[in-house]
Coordinates of C-alpha atoms in Angstrom, one line a residue:
M60 CA 79.0 136.0 97.7
T61 CA 76.8 135.8 100.7
D62 CA 75.5 132.5 99.5
L63 CA 78.9 131.1 99.1
A64 CA 80.1 132.1 102.6
R65 CA 76.9 130.7 104.0
T66 CA 77.9 127.2 102.3
W67 CA 81.4 127.3 103.7
R68 CA 79.9 128.0 107.1
Q69 CA 77.4 125.2 107.0
A70 CA 80.0 122.8 105.6
V71 CA 82.4 123.7 108.5
R72 CA 79.8 123.4 111.2
G73 CA 78.6 120.0 109.5
L74 CA 82.1 118.5 109.5
A75 CA 82.8 119.5 112.9
R76 CA 79.8 117.4 114.2
T77 CA 81.6 114.4 113.1
P78 CA 85.2 114.8 114.4
A79 CA 86.6 111.3 113.9
L80 CA 85.3 111.1 110.3
T81 CA 86.6 114.7 109.7
L82 CA 89.9 114.0 111.1
A83 CA 90.4 110.6 109.2
A84 CA 89.5 112.1 105.8
I85 CA 91.8 115.2 106.5
A86 CA 94.8 112.5 107.6
S87 CA 94.1 110.5 104.4
F88 CA 94.1 113.8 102.2
A89 CA 97.4 115.2 104.1
L90 CA 99.2 111.7 103.3
G91 CA 98.3 111.6 99.5
I92 CA 98.7 115.3 98.7
G93 CA 101.9 115.5 101.2
A94 CA 103.5 112.6 99.3
N95 CA 102.9 114.4 95.6
T96 CA 104.1 117.7 97.1
L97 CA 107.3 116.2 98.4
I98 CA 108.3 114.6 95.2
F99 CA 107.2 117.8 93.3
T100 CA 109.8 119.9 95.5
F101 CA 112.5 117.4 93.9
L102 CA 111.3 117.7 90.3
N103 CA 110.8 121.4 90.6
A104 CA 114.3 121.8 91.7
L105 CA 115.5 119.3 89.2
F106 CA 113.5 120.3 86.2
L107 CA 111.3 123.2 86.4
S108 CA 113.4 125.7 88.0
P109 CA 114.8 128.3 85.4
L110 CA 118.2 129.7 85.4
P111 CA 118.6 133.5 86.4
V112 CA 119.7 134.5 82.9
T113 CA 117.9 136.8 80.2
D114 CA 115.6 134.8 77.9
P115 CA 116.8 131.3 78.5
S116 CA 115.1 129.9 75.6
R117 CA 117.5 131.7 73.2
L118 CA 120.3 129.9 74.9
V119 CA 121.9 126.5 73.6
A120 CA 124.6 124.3 75.0
I121 CA 127.0 122.9 72.4
Y122 CA 128.8 119.6 72.6
S123 CA 131.3 117.7 70.6
T124 CA 130.3 114.0 69.5
D125 CA 132.5 111.1 68.7
P126 CA 131.1 107.8 67.3
D127 CA 134.2 106.0 69.3
N128 CA 132.8 107.6 72.6
P129 CA 128.9 107.7 73.1
G130 CA 127.4 110.9 74.8
F131 CA 128.0 114.5 74.7
L132 CA 131.8 115.6 75.2
P133 CA 133.4 118.7 75.7
T134 CA 135.0 121.1 73.1
S135 CA 138.7 121.9 72.6
Q136 CA 139.7 125.4 73.0
P137 CA 141.2 125.6 69.4
N138 CA 137.9 124.3 67.9
A139 CA 135.9 126.7 70.0
V140 CA 137.8 129.7 68.6
D141 CA 137.1 128.4 65.1
L142 CA 133.4 127.9 65.9
R143 CA 133.0 131.4 67.3
E144 CA 134.5 133.0 63.9
Q145 CA 132.6 130.5 61.5
V146 CA 129.2 129.8 62.9
T147 CA 127.1 133.1 62.2
A148 CA 123.8 131.6 63.8
F149 CA 124.8 132.9 67.2
S150 CA 125.0 136.4 68.5
G151 CA 127.8 135.2 71.0
L152 CA 129.3 132.1 71.8
A153 CA 131.2 131.6 75.5
A154 CA 133.6 128.7 76.7
I155 CA 133.8 127.6 80.2
R156 CA 136.3 125.4 82.0
A157 CA 135.6 124.2 85.4
T158 CA 138.4 124.1 88.1
S159 CA 139.3 125.1 91.6
V160 CA 141.6 127.7 92.8
A161 CA 143.2 128.5 96.2
L162 CA 141.7 131.9 97.6
L163 CA 144.2 133.3 100.1
D164 CA 142.6 136.5 101.1
G165 CA 139.6 137.3 103.3
G166 CA 140.2 134.8 105.7
E167 CA 142.1 131.4 106.2
P168 CA 143.2 129.8 102.9
E169 CA 140.5 128.0 101.1
T170 CA 140.1 125.9 97.8
V171 CA 136.8 127.1 96.1
P172 CA 135.1 125.7 93.0
A173 CA 135.8 128.3 90.2
E174 CA 135.1 128.7 86.5
L175 CA 137.8 130.1 83.6
V176 CA 135.4 131.8 81.1
S177 CA 135.8 133.4 78.0
G178 CA 135.3 137.4 78.2
N179 CA 132.0 137.5 76.8
Y180 CA 130.4 134.8 79.1
F181 CA 128.3 137.2 81.1
T182 CA 127.2 139.2 78.0
V183 CA 126.0 135.8 76.1
L184 CA 123.8 135.1 79.4
G185 CA 122.4 138.5 79.5
L186 CA 123.4 139.2 83.0
K187 CA 124.2 142.4 84.9
P188 CA 126.7 142.7 87.8
A189 CA 125.2 143.5 91.2
H190 CA 128.3 145.7 91.8
G191 CA 131.1 146.7 89.5
R192 CA 131.7 145.4 86.2
F193 CA 132.3 142.0 84.3
F194 CA 135.2 141.2 82.0
L195 CA 136.4 143.7 79.3
P196 CA 137.3 142.2 75.9
E197 CA 140.8 143.0 76.4
E198 CA 141.0 141.1 79.4
D199 CA 140.5 138.1 77.3
A200 CA 142.0 139.1 74.1
A201 CA 145.3 137.3 74.4
P202 CA 147.1 134.6 76.8
G203 CA 147.9 135.9 80.2
S204 CA 146.1 139.3 79.5
G205 CA 143.4 138.9 82.3
T206 CA 143.8 140.9 85.5
A207 CA 140.2 140.6 86.9
V208 CA 138.0 138.3 88.7
V209 CA 134.2 138.3 89.3
L210 CA 132.9 137.0 92.7
S211 CA 129.5 135.2 93.5
Q212 CA 127.3 136.8 95.8
A213 CA 127.6 133.7 98.2
L214 CA 131.2 134.0 98.1
W215 CA 131.5 137.8 98.4
R216 CA 128.9 137.7 101.4
R217 CA 130.3 134.7 103.2
R218 CA 134.0 135.7 103.1
F219 CA 134.2 139.4 102.5
G220 CA 131.0 140.4 104.5
G221 CA 129.3 141.7 101.5
E222 CA 131.3 145.0 101.4
P223 CA 130.8 147.1 98.2
A224 CA 134.3 148.8 98.7
L225 CA 136.1 145.3 97.7
V226 CA 135.3 146.1 93.9
G227 CA 138.4 147.4 92.8
K228 CA 140.7 146.0 95.3
T229 CA 143.4 143.1 94.9
I230 CA 142.7 139.6 96.1
R231 CA 145.4 136.6 95.8
I232 CA 144.2 133.5 93.8
N233 CA 146.6 130.7 93.3
G234 CA 149.2 133.3 94.6
R235 CA 148.4 135.6 91.6
P236 CA 147.1 139.0 92.6
L237 CA 143.8 139.7 90.6
T238 CA 141.6 142.8 90.8
V239 CA 137.9 142.5 91.9
A240 CA 136.0 143.7 89.0
G241 CA 132.6 143.0 89.8
I242 CA 130.1 140.9 91.9
A243 CA 127.5 138.4 90.1
P244 CA 124.0 138.9 90.5
A245 CA 122.3 137.2 93.7
G246 CA 121.1 133.7 92.7
F247 CA 123.3 133.0 89.9
G248 CA 125.8 130.0 90.6
G249 CA 126.8 128.9 87.0
L250 CA 125.0 126.8 84.5
S251 CA 125.1 123.4 86.1
L252 CA 122.6 121.9 88.7
I253 CA 124.7 118.9 89.7
D254 CA 128.2 120.4 90.3
E255 CA 129.2 122.6 93.3
P256 CA 128.4 126.1 91.9
P257 CA 131.4 128.1 91.1
Q258 CA 132.3 131.0 93.8
L259 CA 134.4 133.1 91.3
W260 CA 135.0 133.4 87.6
I261 CA 138.5 134.3 86.0
P262 CA 139.2 135.0 82.3
L263 CA 139.9 132.0 80.1
S264 CA 143.1 133.9 79.2
L265 CA 144.8 133.2 82.5
A266 CA 144.1 129.3 82.1
Q267 CA 147.8 128.4 81.9
Q268 CA 148.6 130.2 85.0
I269 CA 145.6 129.0 86.7
L270 CA 145.5 125.4 85.7
S271 CA 148.6 122.9 86.3
G272 CA 150.4 120.2 84.6
P273 CA 148.6 118.1 81.9
Q274 CA 145.4 120.0 82.3
A275 CA 147.2 123.2 81.5
K276 CA 149.0 121.6 78.5
G277 CA 146.0 119.8 77.3
L278 CA 143.9 122.8 77.0
L279 CA 146.1 124.1 74.0
R280 CA 145.8 120.9 72.1
R281 CA 143.0 120.7 69.4
G282 CA 142.5 117.2 70.6
G283 CA 142.3 118.3 74.3
R284 CA 138.5 118.4 74.9
Q285 CA 138.0 120.5 78.0
L286 CA 135.6 123.1 77.4
A287 CA 131.9 123.8 77.8
L288 CA 130.3 125.9 75.1
V289 CA 127.0 127.9 75.5
A290 CA 125.8 130.2 72.9
R291 CA 122.9 132.8 72.2
L292 CA 120.7 132.3 69.0
K293 CA 120.4 135.3 66.9
P294 CA 116.9 136.9 66.6
G295 CA 114.9 134.8 64.3
V296 CA 117.4 131.9 64.2
T297 CA 115.9 128.6 65.5
I298 CA 117.8 125.6 67.1
A299 CA 117.3 123.6 63.8
S300 CA 119.0 126.0 61.6
A301 CA 121.9 126.4 64.3
R302 CA 122.3 122.5 64.2
G303 CA 122.5 122.6 60.4
A304 CA 125.2 125.4 60.9
L305 CA 127.1 123.4 63.4
D306 CA 127.1 120.4 61.1
A307 CA 128.8 122.3 58.3
A308 CA 131.3 123.8 60.8
A309 CA 132.0 120.0 61.8
R310 CA 132.6 118.9 58.5
D311 CA 135.1 121.8 57.9
L312 CA 136.9 121.3 60.9
A313 CA 137.2 117.4 60.2
R314 CA 138.5 118.3 56.8
I315 CA 141.1 121.0 58.0
H316 CA 142.3 119.2 60.9
P317 CA 141.6 115.5 60.1
D318 CA 144.1 114.1 62.7
E319 CA 142.2 115.5 65.9
N320 CA 138.9 115.9 64.3
R321 CA 138.4 112.6 62.7
D322 CA 134.4 111.9 62.7
L323 CA 133.9 115.3 64.9
G324 CA 130.3 115.9 65.4
L325 CA 128.6 119.0 67.2
A326 CA 125.2 119.0 68.8
A327 CA 123.1 121.7 70.2
V328 CA 120.4 121.3 72.9
P329 CA 118.5 123.9 74.8
L330 CA 120.4 125.1 77.8
S331 CA 117.3 124.0 80.1
E332 CA 118.2 120.4 79.1
A333 CA 121.8 120.8 79.7
T334 CA 122.0 121.8 83.1
I335 CA 122.3 118.2 84.1
P336 CA 124.5 115.9 82.3
Q337 CA 122.6 114.0 79.6
A338 CA 123.4 110.4 80.7
L339 CA 122.5 111.4 84.3
R340 CA 119.4 113.4 83.2
G341 CA 117.9 110.4 81.4
R342 CA 118.0 108.4 84.5
L343 CA 116.7 111.5 86.8
V344 CA 113.9 111.5 84.4
K345 CA 113.0 107.9 84.8
A346 CA 113.3 107.8 88.5
G347 CA 111.2 111.2 88.8
A348 CA 108.4 109.5 86.6
L349 CA 108.5 106.5 88.7
L350 CA 108.3 108.3 92.0
A351 CA 105.5 110.5 90.5
A352 CA 103.6 107.5 89.6
V353 CA 103.7 105.7 93.1
V354 CA 102.7 109.0 94.9
G355 CA 100.0 109.4 92.2
L356 CA 98.6 106.0 93.0
L357 CA 99.0 106.7 96.8
L358 CA 96.9 110.0 96.2
L359 CA 94.3 107.8 94.4
V360 CA 94.2 105.2 97.5
A361 CA 93.6 108.3 99.9
G362 CA 91.3 109.8 97.6
A363 CA 89.1 106.5 97.6
N364 CA 89.3 106.2 101.0
V365 CA 88.0 109.7 101.7
A366 CA 85.1 109.1 99.1
N367 CA 84.1 106.0 101.0
L368 CA 84.1 108.0 104.3
L369 CA 81.9 111.0 102.7
L370 CA 79.6 108.3 101.1
A371 CA 79.3 106.4 104.4
R372 CA 78.4 110.0 106.1
A373 CA 75.9 110.6 103.2
L374 CA 73.9 107.6 104.0
S375 CA 73.6 108.2 107.9
R376 CA 72.5 111.8 106.7
D377 CA 69.9 110.4 104.7
R378 CA 66.8 111.7 107.0
E379 CA 68.6 115.1 107.1
T380 CA 68.8 115.3 103.2
A381 CA 65.1 114.5 103.0
V382 CA 64.1 117.1 105.7
R383 CA 66.2 119.5 103.8
L384 CA 64.5 118.9 100.5
A385 CA 60.9 118.7 102.1
L386 CA 61.4 122.2 103.7
G387 CA 62.1 123.6 100.1
A388 CA 66.1 123.1 99.8
R389 CA 67.0 122.9 96.0
R390 CA 69.0 119.8 95.0
G391 CA 71.6 122.2 93.5
Q392 CA 72.2 123.8 96.9
L393 CA 72.8 120.3 98.6
A394 CA 75.0 119.5 95.7
R395 CA 77.1 122.7 96.5
L396 CA 77.2 121.8 100.1
L397 CA 78.4 118.4 99.5
L398 CA 81.1 119.6 97.1
T399 CA 82.2 122.5 99.6
E400 CA 82.5 119.6 102.4
G401 CA 84.8 117.8 100.2
L402 CA 86.8 121.0 99.3
A403 CA 87.2 121.7 102.8
L404 CA 88.7 118.4 103.7
A405 CA 90.9 118.5 100.7
L406 CA 92.4 122.0 101.3
A407 CA 92.9 121.2 105.3
G408 CA 94.5 118.0 104.2
G409 CA 96.8 120.1 101.6
A410 CA 97.8 122.5 104.5
A411 CA 98.5 119.5 106.7
G412 CA 100.1 117.7 103.5
L413 CA 102.5 120.7 103.2
L414 CA 103.7 120.4 106.8
L415 CA 104.3 116.7 105.9
A416 CA 106.4 117.6 103.0
S417 CA 108.5 120.1 104.7
W418 CA 109.4 117.4 107.1
G419 CA 109.8 114.8 104.5
R420 CA 111.8 117.1 102.3
D421 CA 114.6 117.5 105.0
L422 CA 114.8 113.8 105.3
L423 CA 115.0 112.7 101.8
W424 CA 117.7 115.5 101.4
R425 CA 119.9 113.7 104.0
L426 CA 119.7 110.6 101.8
R427 CA 120.5 112.2 98.4
P428 CA 122.8 110.9 96.1
P429 CA 126.2 112.3 97.0
F430 CA 126.8 114.2 93.8
F431 CA 123.8 116.4 94.8
P432 CA 125.3 119.7 96.0
E433 CA 123.6 121.6 98.8
S434 CA 122.7 124.5 96.2
L435 CA 120.1 122.0 94.6
A436 CA 118.3 121.8 98.1
P437 CA 114.6 122.1 97.2
H438 CA 112.4 124.4 98.6
L439 CA 108.7 125.1 99.0
D440 CA 108.7 128.0 96.9
A441 CA 105.6 129.8 95.1
K442 CA 105.6 127.1 92.4
V443 CA 105.0 124.4 95.0
L444 CA 102.3 126.2 96.9
G445 CA 100.5 126.6 93.6
F446 CA 100.9 122.7 92.8
T447 CA 99.8 121.8 96.3
F448 CA 96.6 124.1 96.0
A449 CA 95.9 122.8 92.5
V450 CA 96.2 119.3 93.6
S451 CA 94.0 119.5 96.8
L452 CA 91.3 121.6 94.8
A453 CA 91.3 118.7 92.0
T454 CA 91.2 116.1 94.4
G455 CA 88.3 117.7 96.6
L456 CA 86.2 118.2 93.6
L457 CA 87.0 114.6 92.3
F458 CA 86.4 112.6 95.5
G459 CA 83.9 115.2 96.9
L460 CA 81.6 113.9 94.3
A461 CA 80.9 110.5 95.7
P462 CA 78.2 111.6 98.2
L463 CA 76.2 113.1 95.2
A464 CA 75.5 109.8 93.6
G465 CA 72.7 109.1 96.1
S466 CA 71.9 112.1 97.9
L467 CA 70.4 113.9 94.8
R468 CA 68.1 110.7 94.1
T469 CA 66.8 110.6 97.6
D470 CA 63.1 109.2 97.8
L471 CA 61.4 111.6 100.3
A472 CA 58.8 109.4 101.2
A473 CA 61.0 106.3 101.9
A474 CA 63.7 108.4 103.7
L475 CA 61.2 110.2 105.9
G476 CA 59.3 107.0 106.7
N477 CA 62.1 104.6 107.3
A478 CA 65.5 105.8 107.1
A479 CA 67.0 103.0 109.1
A480 CA 65.7 100.3 106.6
A481 CA 66.8 102.6 103.6
I482 CA 70.4 102.8 105.3
G483 CA 70.6 98.9 106.2
S484 CA 69.6 98.1 102.4
G485 CA 72.7 99.8 101.2
G486 CA 70.7 102.8 99.7
Y487 CA 68.6 105.6 99.5
G488 CA 64.8 104.5 99.6
G489 CA 66.0 101.1 98.2
R490 CA 68.2 102.3 95.5
R491 CA 71.4 100.4 95.1
G492 CA 73.4 102.9 93.1
P493 CA 75.3 104.3 96.2
G494 CA 75.7 100.6 97.2
S495 CA 77.3 99.8 94.0
L496 CA 79.6 102.7 94.1
R497 CA 80.8 101.9 97.5
A498 CA 81.8 98.3 96.1
L499 CA 83.6 100.0 93.4
L500 CA 85.5 102.3 95.6
V501 CA 86.4 99.4 97.9
G502 CA 87.6 97.5 95.0
A503 CA 89.6 100.4 93.7
Q504 CA 91.2 100.9 97.1
V505 CA 92.2 97.3 97.3
A506 CA 93.7 97.1 94.0
L507 CA 95.9 100.4 94.0
S508 CA 96.8 99.6 97.7
A509 CA 98.2 96.1 96.3
I510 CA 99.9 97.8 93.3
V511 CA 101.7 100.2 96.0
L512 CA 102.5 97.3 98.3
V513 CA 104.0 95.1 95.7
G514 CA 106.2 98.2 94.3
A515 CA 107.3 98.9 97.8
G516 CA 108.0 95.2 98.1
L517 CA 110.3 95.2 94.9
F518 CA 111.8 98.5 96.0
V519 CA 113.1 97.3 99.2
H520 CA 114.4 94.1 97.5
S521 CA 116.3 96.1 95.2
L522 CA 117.3 98.5 98.0
I523 CA 118.9 95.4 99.9
R524 CA 120.4 94.0 96.7
A525 CA 122.1 97.4 96.1
E526 CA 123.3 97.5 99.5
A527 CA 125.0 94.2 99.3
T528 CA 126.4 94.9 96.0
D529 CA 130.3 94.5 95.6
L530 CA 131.9 97.7 94.7
G531 CA 135.2 96.3 94.2
F532 CA 136.8 98.3 97.1
E533 CA 136.6 98.8 100.9
R534 CA 133.9 101.1 101.8
E535 CA 133.2 101.0 105.6
R536 CA 136.6 102.5 106.8
L537 CA 137.9 104.9 104.2
F538 CA 137.8 108.9 104.4
G539 CA 139.6 111.4 102.3
I540 CA 141.3 114.6 102.7
P541 CA 141.2 117.1 99.8
V542 CA 144.3 118.9 98.8
D543 CA 145.0 120.9 95.8
L544 CA 148.7 121.7 95.4
G545 CA 148.3 122.8 91.5
A546 CA 145.8 125.6 92.8
R547 CA 148.6 126.6 95.3
G548 CA 151.3 127.1 92.5
Y549 CA 153.4 123.8 93.3
A550 CA 155.4 122.3 90.5
E551 CA 155.5 118.9 89.6
Q552 CA 158.3 117.5 91.5
P553 CA 157.8 119.7 94.8
A554 CA 154.4 118.5 94.7
Q555 CA 155.3 114.8 94.5
D556 CA 157.7 115.3 97.5
F557 CA 155.0 117.1 99.3
Y558 CA 152.7 114.1 98.8
R559 CA 155.1 111.5 99.8
S560 CA 155.8 113.4 103.1
A561 CA 152.3 113.9 103.8
V562 CA 151.1 110.1 103.1
A563 CA 154.0 108.9 105.4
R564 CA 153.0 111.3 108.1
V565 CA 149.3 110.4 107.8
A566 CA 150.0 106.6 107.8
A567 CA 152.1 107.0 110.9
L568 CA 149.0 108.4 113.0
P569 CA 147.4 106.2 115.5
G570 CA 144.5 104.3 114.2
V571 CA 145.5 104.7 110.3
A572 CA 145.9 101.4 108.9
S573 CA 147.6 102.7 105.6
A574 CA 147.3 105.9 103.5
A575 CA 147.8 106.6 99.6
V576 CA 147.4 109.5 97.2
S577 CA 144.7 109.6 94.3
S578 CA 143.8 112.6 92.2
R579 CA 140.0 111.9 92.8
F580 CA 137.7 110.4 95.5
L581 CA 136.0 107.1 95.1
L582 CA 132.4 107.3 93.8
V583 CA 133.0 110.6 92.2
P584 CA 133.3 110.8 88.3
A585 CA 136.6 111.2 86.8
G586 CA 137.7 114.8 86.7
Q587 CA 139.9 114.0 83.7
R588 CA 139.2 111.8 80.6
V589 CA 141.8 111.1 77.9
G590 CA 141.9 109.3 74.5
L591 CA 144.5 106.3 74.4
A592 CA 145.2 103.3 71.7
P593 CA 147.6 100.2 71.8
S594 CA 151.0 101.4 70.4
D595 CA 152.4 97.9 69.8
R596 CA 150.2 96.8 66.9
P597 CA 147.9 98.5 64.1
Q598 CA 144.8 100.0 65.8
P599 CA 141.6 98.0 65.4
P600 CA 138.6 100.0 64.5
G601 CA 136.9 101.8 67.2
T602 CA 139.9 102.0 69.6
E603 CA 141.6 105.1 68.3
G604 CA 140.9 107.9 70.7
V605 CA 138.8 106.1 73.1
Q606 CA 138.0 108.5 76.2
I607 CA 138.5 106.7 79.4
G608 CA 138.7 108.2 83.0
V609 CA 142.1 108.3 84.6
D610 CA 143.0 108.4 88.2
R611 CA 146.6 109.4 89.3
I612 CA 147.6 107.5 92.3
G613 CA 150.6 106.8 94.3
P614 CA 152.0 103.6 96.1
G615 CA 149.9 101.7 98.2
Y616 CA 146.6 102.9 96.9
F617 CA 145.1 99.3 96.1
E618 CA 146.0 98.0 99.4
T619 CA 144.6 101.2 101.1
V620 CA 141.2 101.1 99.4
G621 CA 141.0 97.3 99.2
M622 CA 140.9 97.1 95.4
R623 CA 141.9 93.7 94.2
L624 CA 144.8 93.0 91.7
A625 CA 144.1 90.3 88.9
A626 CA 147.7 90.3 88.0
G627 CA 151.0 92.5 87.9
R628 CA 151.5 95.0 90.4
G629 CA 150.6 98.3 91.7
F630 CA 152.8 101.6 91.8
L631 CA 156.1 101.3 93.6
D632 CA 158.2 104.3 95.1
S633 CA 160.6 103.7 92.3
D634 CA 157.9 104.8 89.7
R635 CA 158.7 108.4 89.2
L636 CA 158.7 111.4 86.9
D637 CA 162.4 110.2 85.4
T638 CA 161.6 106.6 84.9
P639 CA 159.5 104.9 82.2
Q640 CA 155.6 105.7 82.0
V641 CA 153.8 102.6 83.8
A642 CA 150.1 102.3 84.3
V643 CA 147.7 99.9 85.8
I644 CA 144.2 99.1 83.8
N645 CA 141.1 97.4 84.7
R646 CA 140.0 94.0 83.2
S647 CA 137.3 95.9 81.0
L648 CA 140.2 98.0 79.3
A649 CA 142.3 95.0 79.0
R650 CA 139.9 93.1 77.1
W651 CA 138.9 96.2 75.0
L652 CA 142.5 97.0 74.1
W653 CA 143.8 93.4 73.6
P654 CA 140.7 91.0 73.1
G655 CA 141.8 87.7 74.0
E656 CA 145.4 88.4 74.5
T657 CA 147.5 89.3 77.6
A658 CA 147.5 92.7 78.6
L659 CA 150.5 92.6 81.2
G660 CA 153.5 94.3 79.7
R661 CA 151.8 95.5 76.7
Q662 CA 152.3 99.3 75.8
F663 CA 149.6 102.1 74.6
K664 CA 150.0 105.5 74.1
F665 CA 147.7 108.4 75.5
T666 CA 146.3 110.8 72.6
G667 CA 148.8 113.5 71.8
D668 CA 151.6 112.1 73.8
P669 CA 154.2 110.4 71.9
V670 CA 155.8 108.4 74.9
P671 CA 154.5 104.7 75.5
T672 CA 153.1 103.7 78.5
E673 CA 153.5 100.1 79.6
V674 CA 150.9 98.1 81.6
V675 CA 152.6 96.6 84.8
G676 CA 149.0 95.9 86.6
I677 CA 145.8 94.5 85.8
A678 CA 142.9 95.8 88.3
E679 CA 139.6 93.9 88.9
D680 CA 136.7 96.1 87.8
A681 CA 135.3 98.2 90.2
R682 CA 132.2 100.7 90.7
L683 CA 134.3 103.9 91.0
E684 CA 131.9 106.3 89.6
G685 CA 128.7 105.4 91.5
V686 CA 126.5 102.3 92.4

């Protein structure tokens, strides 16, 4: 231990005698290690942070699949009930329906994200309440039987001051009094990393009281896919055997209910892979791999730079090395000293890199995609600190080896007799090994730098092209005001009257050119997807039940957002609940439903809706769910 401490002291003193080189080496390491730490903080938040549930490896997410609609889909409530009874591979299967509700107590009225969950939700996840209790079986036994609500820690502390006495008291949600049964454990905010974390949980038995309009009706239909499912595997059951049981259950459901479950499939994936939607997860994995590769190249460039600096320093210390050897120093001791100097530089660079990563994290987070919620913000936790230390250690050992190439082969006579000549020849005592190593390192630096520069140029070019992409609507002067009347208990007709009045008043404000109502914001995925098919002719293969995103809009919408109509018209004040159903579709859907034909004036039916809908307008395609 004494020898190790002495070596560290000697290394630090030696580096202090060459401050310019030392600072340059630390700066190089800081840039490379800091960039890798920065990217790791985001990858850690997205892919490596486990959910705060019991034994997450035994939890699986269950999806419906349909050959007409690629990807993983939600499941209907009737199918979920049948699966819970038929599939014996799970010790518990819970259902989840995301929504938003109006919270009317504890401060100003507020719309908060919430989840309708089956009564066994918290039990399946293996959670224990921080205060109070979770739902009882009878609170989800029959429609309308629920009387309780569970609050998240965040909502409990923010709105109710973290008062334990709140448990057992009544609060109003959507105007309905519910008893606070308990408080969820700290750190738990649902099972999705991308969506805004729920602030409270309500029994699924209250769905008809909490949801409104088509959503409430659609939940009861076997073809209405609205529920996410999570299940816990029984001890000894593998995910492969669970998938086999789900395949058998899907065949039974398709046989018993062929109209709604034609070609139904069921898929199970580990819950750790379901915290991000599968399609988005694939893109994020590719983006993360690309960023990791770029910062890895940057670290190699920085390391090669430091190796060159250390090698040049070793060349200039040729006489010092020879004197040490002449006085009896062992070559192993010198090797340890040189490696320690490399480690010291790398660890100092790692510490500085942490500071750069902290600053860069805040900058990149402000530039994040709009669908990343604040709860996903990356932190410099113990895992990130461990990563930084490991990278610093490996980098110091790897690139600290460069000076050893010549120092351990020093010719004492040549070094003591004519050190200057030895240095000028590019080697130690006439040896050309270190000079060749320096040439190799310089070549590697140039090659890696060229790769990074070319990649950066291509990235900037792609960024400029993305910025210039025509989204199909006005993007500079739009803003939205969120309003959820369904959560506040409005019936359909009073809600329509309110929106007409609100739009007229907003449009009359100074500086407002026009206003319209829409069921969602632009660049946000559609909250509701429904099936549809042409109603005026036999359905072609592959079109029955095609799932599409639906946006419910009011008059003046296309003019307000600057979206172009290719044919027909938008909606008018005369399009009301008591008039024939009409719709505007985009060019892509028109080509899909009526290839090579005119779509204007044709009719289709939404799945489960016997009333036909007429196409009165065709809009140009637009990028409504993301660039």
